[in-house]
Short mmCIF file of C-alpha atoms in Angstrom, two decimals:
data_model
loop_
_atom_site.label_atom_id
_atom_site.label_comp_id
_atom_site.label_asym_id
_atom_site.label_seq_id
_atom_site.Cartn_x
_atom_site.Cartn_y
_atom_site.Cartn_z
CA UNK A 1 -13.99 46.78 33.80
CA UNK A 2 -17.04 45.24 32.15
CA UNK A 3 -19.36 47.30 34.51
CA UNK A 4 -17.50 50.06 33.57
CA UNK A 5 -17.92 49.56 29.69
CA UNK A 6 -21.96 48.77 30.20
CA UNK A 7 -22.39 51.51 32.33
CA UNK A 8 -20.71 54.06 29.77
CA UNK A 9 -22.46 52.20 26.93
CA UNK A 10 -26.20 53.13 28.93
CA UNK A 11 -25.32 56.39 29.50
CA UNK A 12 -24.46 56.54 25.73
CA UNK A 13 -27.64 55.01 24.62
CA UNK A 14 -29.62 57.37 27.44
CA UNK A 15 -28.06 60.85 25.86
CA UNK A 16 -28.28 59.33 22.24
CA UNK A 17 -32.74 58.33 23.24
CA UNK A 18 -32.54 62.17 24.97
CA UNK A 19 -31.38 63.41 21.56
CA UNK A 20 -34.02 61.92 20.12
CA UNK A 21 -36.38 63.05 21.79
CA UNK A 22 -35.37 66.70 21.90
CA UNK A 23 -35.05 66.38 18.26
CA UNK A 24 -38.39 65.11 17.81
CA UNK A 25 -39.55 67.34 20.16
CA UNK A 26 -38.44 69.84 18.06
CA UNK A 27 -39.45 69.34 15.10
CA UNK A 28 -43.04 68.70 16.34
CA UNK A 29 -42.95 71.83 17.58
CA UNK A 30 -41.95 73.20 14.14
CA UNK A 31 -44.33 71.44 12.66
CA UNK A 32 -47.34 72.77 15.02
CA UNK A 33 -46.00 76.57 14.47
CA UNK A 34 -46.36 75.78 10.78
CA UNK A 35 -49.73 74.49 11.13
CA UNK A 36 -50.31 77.77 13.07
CA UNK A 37 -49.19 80.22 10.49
CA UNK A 38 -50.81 78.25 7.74
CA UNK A 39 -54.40 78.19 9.84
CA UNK A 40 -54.09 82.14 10.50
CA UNK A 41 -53.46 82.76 6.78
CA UNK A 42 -56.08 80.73 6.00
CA UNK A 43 -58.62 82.53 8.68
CA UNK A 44 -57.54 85.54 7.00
CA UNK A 45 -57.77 85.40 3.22
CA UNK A 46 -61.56 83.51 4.60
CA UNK A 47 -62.09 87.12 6.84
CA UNK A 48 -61.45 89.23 3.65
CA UNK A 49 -63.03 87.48 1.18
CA UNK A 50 -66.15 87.59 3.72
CA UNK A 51 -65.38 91.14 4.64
CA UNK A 52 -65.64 91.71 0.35
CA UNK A 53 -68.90 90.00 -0.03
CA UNK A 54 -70.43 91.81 2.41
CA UNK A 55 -69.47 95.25 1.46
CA UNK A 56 -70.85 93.99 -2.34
CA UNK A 57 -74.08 92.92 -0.84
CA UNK A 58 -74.43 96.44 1.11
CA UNK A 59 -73.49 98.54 -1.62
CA UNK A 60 -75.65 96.63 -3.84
CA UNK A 61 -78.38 96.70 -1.35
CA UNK A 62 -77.96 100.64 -1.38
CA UNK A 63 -78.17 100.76 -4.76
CA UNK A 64 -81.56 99.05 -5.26
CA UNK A 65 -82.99 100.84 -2.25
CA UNK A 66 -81.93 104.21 -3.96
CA UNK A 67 -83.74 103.51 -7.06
CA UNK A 68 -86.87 102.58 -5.32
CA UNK A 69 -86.95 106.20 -3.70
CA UNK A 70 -88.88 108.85 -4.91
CA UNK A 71 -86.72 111.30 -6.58
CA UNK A 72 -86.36 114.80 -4.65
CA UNK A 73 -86.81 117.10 -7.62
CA UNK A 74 -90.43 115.48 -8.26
CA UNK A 75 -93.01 116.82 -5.59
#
């Protein structure tokens, strides 16, 4: 009978460290698809403020390349 109580009492303590492990399994992996979604919104609000600046720096670079032109009515 005692063999019989320490072998139940292992195979508790093995599914309750499995648990554990699943669960922290889990919620590692949780935490890493966070860590994801919060590095792609990141990447993106850094993509569109980039993509801002540089259609300000063309526009403005068309704008002072259009007043250095000759105008077309004066020949």
């Amino acid at each position: 009978m005692a063999n019989d109580r320490t072998s139940n009492n292992s195979l508790e303590k093995e599914l309750a460290n499995e648990d554990i492990v699943v669960a922290a399994g889990f919620s590692s992996k949780l935490k890493r698809k966070q860590n994801k979604d919060k590095k792609m919104a990141d990447e993106e609000e850094k993509e569109s403020k980039r993509q801002f600046d540089l259609k300000t720096a063309m526009l403005a670079a068309g704008t002072s390349s259009r007043s250095r032109r000759k105008p077309k009515g004066d020949n």
